[in-house]
Amino acid sequence: MALQLGDIVPDFTQDSSEGSISFHQWAGDSWVVLFSHPADYTPVCTTELGTVASLKPEFDKRNVKVIALSVDNAESHRGWINDINETQKTTVNYPIIADPDRKVSDLYGMIHPNSLNNLTVRSVFIIDPNKKLRLTITYPASTGRNFDEILRVIDSLQLTDNYQVATPANWKDGDDCVVVPSIPTEEAKQKFPKGVTEVKPYLRTTPQPNK
Ligand code: BEZ
C-alpha cells in the first residue's frame, strides 16, 4: 500500500553522489525533503536541482536536510552535478541518491505505471524529525516544482506543530493564522493575547503567535 501521511517512512541504505547513505541515520534530528526526478541530464531537472542548491540556506534555517533521487547511478549524478553547477551558477551541496535497482523508488512509490516507463516521477516527501511523513506531492514530468511552496509548507508544519493554529489559503510566514476549530472563542482569546477576530463562529483569525 502507498505511504500515507503520518506513516514512519521506510529506512534504506543506498549509494549516492556523496557515498553510501543510511537514510534514517543520515536524517538524524532534522526535517527532510526527499524529492525524486525522472532522470539525470534532463532540462527541467537541471533547473530544479540548481534551485534547491540556491535555497539551501533557507532549508538550513528551518533545520531541513534535502536529498534528491533518480534511477541513475552515482557516477552519472556526479557528472551531471558539474553541469548543474555550471549552468545554474550554484553548487549542489546535498546528496543525490542513486537508485538503479529501484529499491528506494519502490519503497516510496516513486515509479508510477502510467507515467514514463520505469522512471521516477517528480515526487516530494516532507518528513519530520520523528521520521513521520508529513506531506507528499506528485508533479508531472513536464512541470518543474515550486520550491518556495515547499518552504512555505515547512513553515506551516513547524508553526502548527507548536501552536493551536492552522494556516489559511496562500498563507506565508508572518500572515494571520486561523484558530483551530476545537478551541472555543473565549479560550482562544486567552491563548492568543495578540487578539482573536471572529469572522464567523467557525472562522477565527489571530496574528501569527510566534512573531
Ligand atoms: C526534464 O527534467 O526536463 C524532463 C524529464 C522527463 C520528461 C520531460 C522533461
mmCIF file of C-alpha atoms and ligand atoms in Angstrom:
data_model
loop_
_atom_site.group_PDB
_atom_site.id
_atom_site.type_symbol
_atom_site.label_atom_id
_atom_site.label_comp_id
_atom_site.label_asym_id
_atom_site.label_seq_id
_atom_site.Cartn_x
_atom_site.Cartn_y
_atom_site.Cartn_z
ATOM 1 C CA MET A 1 0.000 0.000 0.000
ATOM 2 C CA ALA A 2 1.154 3.530 -0.755
ATOM 3 C CA LEU A 3 2.744 5.560 2.016
ATOM 4 C CA GLN A 4 0.190 7.596 3.970
ATOM 5 C CA LEU A 5 0.665 10.839 5.864
ATOM 6 C CA GLY A 6 1.696 10.005 9.420
ATOM 7 C CA ASP A 7 3.466 6.755 8.458
ATOM 8 C CA ILE A 8 7.057 6.243 9.605
ATOM 9 C CA VAL A 9 8.946 6.381 6.323
ATOM 10 C CA PRO A 10 10.920 3.307 5.230
ATOM 11 C CA ASP A 11 14.624 3.214 6.065
ATOM 12 C CA PHE A 12 17.172 2.166 3.439
ATOM 13 C CA THR A 13 20.877 2.152 2.697
ATOM 14 C CA GLN A 14 21.776 3.232 -0.817
ATOM 15 C CA ASP A 15 24.660 4.756 -2.770
ATOM 16 C CA SER A 16 24.546 8.474 -3.532
ATOM 17 C CA SER A 17 26.619 11.199 -5.150
ATOM 18 C CA GLU A 18 28.257 11.589 -1.721
ATOM 19 C CA GLY A 19 28.739 7.863 -0.977
ATOM 20 C CA SER A 20 26.601 5.342 0.878
ATOM 21 C CA ILE A 21 23.707 6.762 2.914
ATOM 22 C CA SER A 22 21.684 5.036 5.632
ATOM 23 C CA PHE A 23 18.630 7.203 5.408
ATOM 24 C CA HIS A 24 17.275 7.383 8.986
ATOM 25 C CA GLN A 25 20.767 7.816 10.400
ATOM 26 C CA TRP A 26 21.575 10.486 7.799
ATOM 27 C CA ALA A 27 18.347 12.352 8.629
ATOM 28 C CA GLY A 28 19.176 12.405 12.360
ATOM 29 C CA ASP A 29 17.084 15.010 14.210
ATOM 30 C CA SER A 30 16.379 17.099 11.116
ATOM 31 C CA TRP A 31 13.352 17.539 8.930
ATOM 32 C CA VAL A 32 13.948 16.094 5.466
ATOM 33 C CA VAL A 33 12.800 16.968 1.963
ATOM 34 C CA LEU A 34 13.264 13.901 -0.236
ATOM 35 C CA PHE A 35 12.491 14.583 -3.885
ATOM 36 C CA SER A 36 12.758 12.415 -6.960
ATOM 37 C CA HIS A 37 13.226 13.394 -10.598
ATOM 38 C CA PRO A 38 12.835 11.362 -13.788
ATOM 39 C CA ALA A 39 16.440 11.297 -14.983
ATOM 40 C CA ASP A 40 19.845 12.969 -14.906
ATOM 41 C CA TYR A 41 20.891 15.242 -17.777
ATOM 42 C CA THR A 42 17.341 16.465 -18.417
ATOM 43 C CA PRO A 43 16.487 20.163 -18.682
ATOM 44 C CA VAL A 44 13.712 20.670 -16.119
ATOM 45 C CA CYS A 45 15.530 18.567 -13.506
ATOM 46 C CA THR A 46 18.694 20.596 -14.053
ATOM 47 C CA THR A 47 16.861 23.807 -13.135
ATOM 48 C CA GLU A 48 15.167 22.134 -10.163
ATOM 49 C CA LEU A 49 18.346 20.805 -8.594
ATOM 50 C CA GLY A 50 20.070 24.143 -9.115
ATOM 51 C CA THR A 51 17.168 25.962 -7.469
ATOM 52 C CA VAL A 52 17.272 23.668 -4.452
ATOM 53 C CA ALA A 53 21.033 24.261 -4.118
ATOM 54 C CA SER A 54 20.451 28.038 -4.137
ATOM 55 C CA LEU A 55 17.752 27.654 -1.478
ATOM 56 C CA LYS A 56 19.962 25.537 0.814
ATOM 57 C CA PRO A 57 20.425 28.388 3.357
ATOM 58 C CA GLU A 58 16.624 28.617 3.644
ATOM 59 C CA PHE A 59 16.357 24.882 4.292
ATOM 60 C CA ASP A 60 19.232 25.074 6.814
ATOM 61 C CA LYS A 61 17.467 27.879 8.716
ATOM 62 C CA ARG A 62 14.495 25.565 9.183
ATOM 63 C CA ASN A 63 16.608 22.540 10.242
ATOM 64 C CA VAL A 64 15.766 20.747 6.985
ATOM 65 C CA LYS A 65 18.107 18.432 5.075
ATOM 66 C CA VAL A 66 17.440 17.998 1.365
ATOM 67 C CA ILE A 67 18.148 14.899 -0.682
ATOM 68 C CA ALA A 68 17.314 14.109 -4.307
ATOM 69 C CA LEU A 69 16.893 10.759 -6.083
ATOM 70 C CA SER A 70 16.750 9.283 -9.547
ATOM 71 C CA VAL A 71 17.219 5.846 -11.053
ATOM 72 C CA ASP A 72 20.603 6.846 -12.487
ATOM 73 C CA ASN A 73 23.835 5.729 -10.827
ATOM 74 C CA ALA A 74 26.160 7.757 -8.605
ATOM 75 C CA GLU A 75 28.756 8.302 -11.331
ATOM 76 C CA SER A 76 26.073 9.778 -13.585
ATOM 77 C CA HIS A 77 24.895 12.007 -10.715
ATOM 78 C CA ARG A 78 28.423 13.314 -10.110
ATOM 79 C CA GLY A 79 28.924 14.127 -13.799
ATOM 80 C CA TRP A 80 25.553 15.871 -14.023
ATOM 81 C CA ILE A 81 26.236 17.897 -10.852
ATOM 82 C CA ASN A 82 29.110 19.587 -12.739
ATOM 83 C CA ASP A 83 26.620 20.661 -15.418
ATOM 84 C CA ILE A 84 24.100 21.879 -12.821
ATOM 85 C CA ASN A 85 26.761 23.932 -11.075
ATOM 86 C CA GLU A 86 27.954 25.398 -14.356
ATOM 87 C CA THR A 87 24.567 26.210 -15.893
ATOM 88 C CA GLN A 88 22.636 27.210 -12.765
ATOM 89 C CA LYS A 89 25.524 29.198 -11.217
ATOM 90 C CA THR A 90 25.338 27.296 -7.965
ATOM 91 C CA THR A 91 26.974 24.479 -6.027
ATOM 92 C CA VAL A 92 24.940 21.348 -5.452
ATOM 93 C CA ASN A 93 25.500 20.941 -1.745
ATOM 94 C CA TYR A 94 23.291 17.962 -0.922
ATOM 95 C CA PRO A 95 23.323 14.283 -1.961
ATOM 96 C CA ILE A 96 21.523 12.676 -4.884
ATOM 97 C CA ILE A 97 20.568 9.056 -4.171
ATOM 98 C CA ALA A 98 21.486 6.565 -6.885
ATOM 99 C CA ASP A 99 18.651 4.108 -7.353
ATOM 100 C CA PRO A 100 19.397 1.990 -10.433
ATOM 101 C CA ASP A 101 17.909 -1.093 -8.730
ATOM 102 C CA ARG A 102 14.691 0.903 -7.920
ATOM 103 C CA LYS A 103 14.959 -0.137 -4.269
ATOM 104 C CA VAL A 104 14.057 3.257 -2.834
ATOM 105 C CA SER A 105 11.692 4.148 -5.680
ATOM 106 C CA ASP A 106 9.654 1.029 -4.977
ATOM 107 C CA LEU A 107 9.659 1.555 -1.195
ATOM 108 C CA TYR A 108 8.337 5.114 -1.637
ATOM 109 C CA GLY A 109 6.097 4.519 -4.662
ATOM 110 C CA MET A 110 8.062 6.866 -6.907
ATOM 111 C CA ILE A 111 7.510 4.894 -10.109
ATOM 112 C CA HIS A 112 4.005 5.317 -11.482
ATOM 113 C CA PRO A 113 2.987 2.668 -14.021
ATOM 114 C CA ASN A 114 1.050 5.146 -16.193
ATOM 115 C CA SER A 115 3.931 7.583 -16.260
ATOM 116 C CA LEU A 116 7.225 7.438 -18.151
ATOM 117 C CA ASN A 117 8.426 3.870 -18.390
ATOM 118 C CA ASN A 118 10.480 2.834 -15.351
ATOM 119 C CA LEU A 119 11.362 6.416 -14.446
ATOM 120 C CA THR A 120 10.722 8.044 -11.103
ATOM 121 C CA VAL A 121 8.059 10.752 -11.174
ATOM 122 C CA ARG A 122 8.554 14.190 -9.613
ATOM 123 C CA SER A 123 7.647 13.226 -6.036
ATOM 124 C CA VAL A 124 8.210 15.360 -2.953
ATOM 125 C CA PHE A 125 8.170 13.948 0.580
ATOM 126 C CA ILE A 126 8.422 16.127 3.676
ATOM 127 C CA ILE A 127 9.495 14.043 6.677
ATOM 128 C CA ASP A 128 9.637 15.310 10.250
ATOM 129 C CA PRO A 129 12.360 14.603 12.867
ATOM 130 C CA ASN A 130 10.297 11.622 14.137
ATOM 131 C CA LYS A 131 10.578 10.160 10.605
ATOM 132 C CA LYS A 132 6.869 10.669 10.044
ATOM 133 C CA LEU A 133 5.650 11.502 6.570
ATOM 134 C CA ARG A 134 4.005 14.941 6.680
ATOM 135 C CA LEU A 135 3.414 15.790 3.001
ATOM 136 C CA THR A 136 3.545 14.164 -0.405
ATOM 137 C CA ILE A 137 3.120 15.894 -3.759
ATOM 138 C CA THR A 138 3.491 14.401 -7.213
ATOM 139 C CA TYR A 139 4.098 16.584 -10.247
ATOM 140 C CA PRO A 140 4.059 15.573 -13.907
ATOM 141 C CA ALA A 141 7.413 15.293 -15.686
ATOM 142 C CA SER A 142 6.725 18.419 -17.735
ATOM 143 C CA THR A 143 6.222 20.712 -14.714
ATOM 144 C CA GLY A 144 9.163 21.893 -12.641
ATOM 145 C CA ARG A 145 8.404 22.244 -8.945
ATOM 146 C CA ASN A 146 7.950 25.440 -6.958
ATOM 147 C CA PHE A 147 10.364 25.005 -4.048
ATOM 148 C CA ASP A 148 9.187 28.226 -2.399
ATOM 149 C CA GLU A 149 5.928 26.344 -1.879
ATOM 150 C CA ILE A 150 7.830 23.511 -0.178
ATOM 151 C CA LEU A 151 9.441 26.037 2.199
ATOM 152 C CA ARG A 152 6.015 27.589 2.832
ATOM 153 C CA VAL A 153 4.577 24.201 3.823
ATOM 154 C CA ILE A 154 7.527 23.565 6.150
ATOM 155 C CA ASP A 155 6.876 26.935 7.824
ATOM 156 C CA SER A 156 3.239 25.972 8.278
ATOM 157 C CA LEU A 157 4.040 22.496 9.645
ATOM 158 C CA GLN A 158 6.644 23.814 12.084
ATOM 159 C CA LEU A 159 4.254 26.524 13.288
ATOM 160 C CA THR A 160 1.142 24.371 13.614
ATOM 161 C CA ASP A 161 3.081 21.630 15.440
ATOM 162 C CA ASN A 162 3.710 24.145 18.221
ATOM 163 C CA TYR A 163 0.574 26.319 18.353
ATOM 164 C CA GLN A 164 -3.131 25.536 18.093
ATOM 165 C CA VAL A 165 -3.490 27.321 14.787
ATOM 166 C CA ALA A 166 -3.815 26.352 11.144
ATOM 167 C CA THR A 167 -2.750 28.376 8.108
ATOM 168 C CA PRO A 168 -5.253 29.654 5.540
ATOM 169 C CA ALA A 169 -5.061 29.645 1.746
ATOM 170 C CA ASN A 170 -1.901 31.209 0.362
ATOM 171 C CA TRP A 171 -0.616 31.918 3.882
ATOM 172 C CA LYS A 172 3.017 32.811 4.213
ATOM 173 C CA ASP A 173 5.230 33.273 7.218
ATOM 174 C CA GLY A 174 4.082 36.387 9.135
ATOM 175 C CA ASP A 175 0.456 36.373 7.931
ATOM 176 C CA ASP A 176 -2.534 35.900 10.208
ATOM 177 C CA CYS A 177 -3.473 32.335 11.104
ATOM 178 C CA VAL A 178 -6.786 30.653 11.856
ATOM 179 C CA VAL A 179 -7.609 29.270 15.292
ATOM 180 C CA VAL A 180 -8.215 25.507 15.217
ATOM 181 C CA PRO A 181 -11.942 24.676 15.442
ATOM 182 C CA SER A 182 -11.582 22.665 18.683
ATOM 183 C CA ILE A 183 -10.854 25.782 20.794
ATOM 184 C CA PRO A 184 -13.885 27.853 21.898
ATOM 185 C CA THR A 185 -13.506 31.573 21.092
ATOM 186 C CA GLU A 186 -13.320 32.665 24.767
ATOM 187 C CA GLU A 187 -10.491 30.188 25.398
ATOM 188 C CA ALA A 188 -8.774 31.293 22.174
ATOM 189 C CA LYS A 189 -8.747 34.882 23.447
ATOM 190 C CA GLN A 190 -6.760 33.719 26.498
ATOM 191 C CA LYS A 191 -4.383 31.610 24.424
ATOM 192 C CA PHE A 192 -3.709 34.261 21.805
ATOM 193 C CA PRO A 193 -3.149 37.571 23.613
ATOM 194 C CA LYS A 194 -2.439 39.402 20.338
ATOM 195 C CA GLY A 195 -6.176 39.150 19.653
ATOM 196 C CA VAL A 196 -8.767 36.913 18.040
ATOM 197 C CA THR A 197 -11.129 38.138 15.313
ATOM 198 C CA GLU A 198 -14.353 36.163 14.997
ATOM 199 C CA VAL A 199 -15.395 36.401 11.347
ATOM 200 C CA LYS A 200 -17.855 33.523 11.895
ATOM 201 C CA PRO A 201 -18.072 31.271 14.964
ATOM 202 C CA TYR A 202 -16.104 28.643 12.990
ATOM 203 C CA LEU A 203 -13.675 31.120 11.378
ATOM 204 C CA ARG A 204 -11.478 32.935 13.879
ATOM 205 C CA THR A 205 -8.187 34.574 12.961
ATOM 206 C CA THR A 206 -5.217 35.612 15.085
ATOM 207 C CA PRO A 207 -1.846 37.174 14.342
ATOM 208 C CA GLN A 208 0.887 34.567 13.923
ATOM 209 C CA PRO A 209 1.609 33.581 17.536
ATOM 210 C CA ASN A 210 5.402 33.169 17.264
ATOM 211 C CA LYS A 211 6.107 36.548 15.616
HETATM 212 C C1 BEZ B 1 13.153 17.200 -17.624
HETATM 213 O O1 BEZ B 1 13.575 17.110 -16.482
HETATM 214 O O2 BEZ B 1 13.480 18.122 -18.331
HETATM 215 C C2 BEZ B 1 12.204 16.169 -18.163
HETATM 216 C C3 BEZ B 1 12.328 14.849 -17.785
HETATM 217 C C4 BEZ B 1 11.460 13.928 -18.310
HETATM 218 C C5 BEZ B 1 10.479 14.339 -19.190
HETATM 219 C C6 BEZ B 1 10.343 15.662 -19.539
HETATM 220 C C7 BEZ B 1 11.221 16.599 -19.012
#
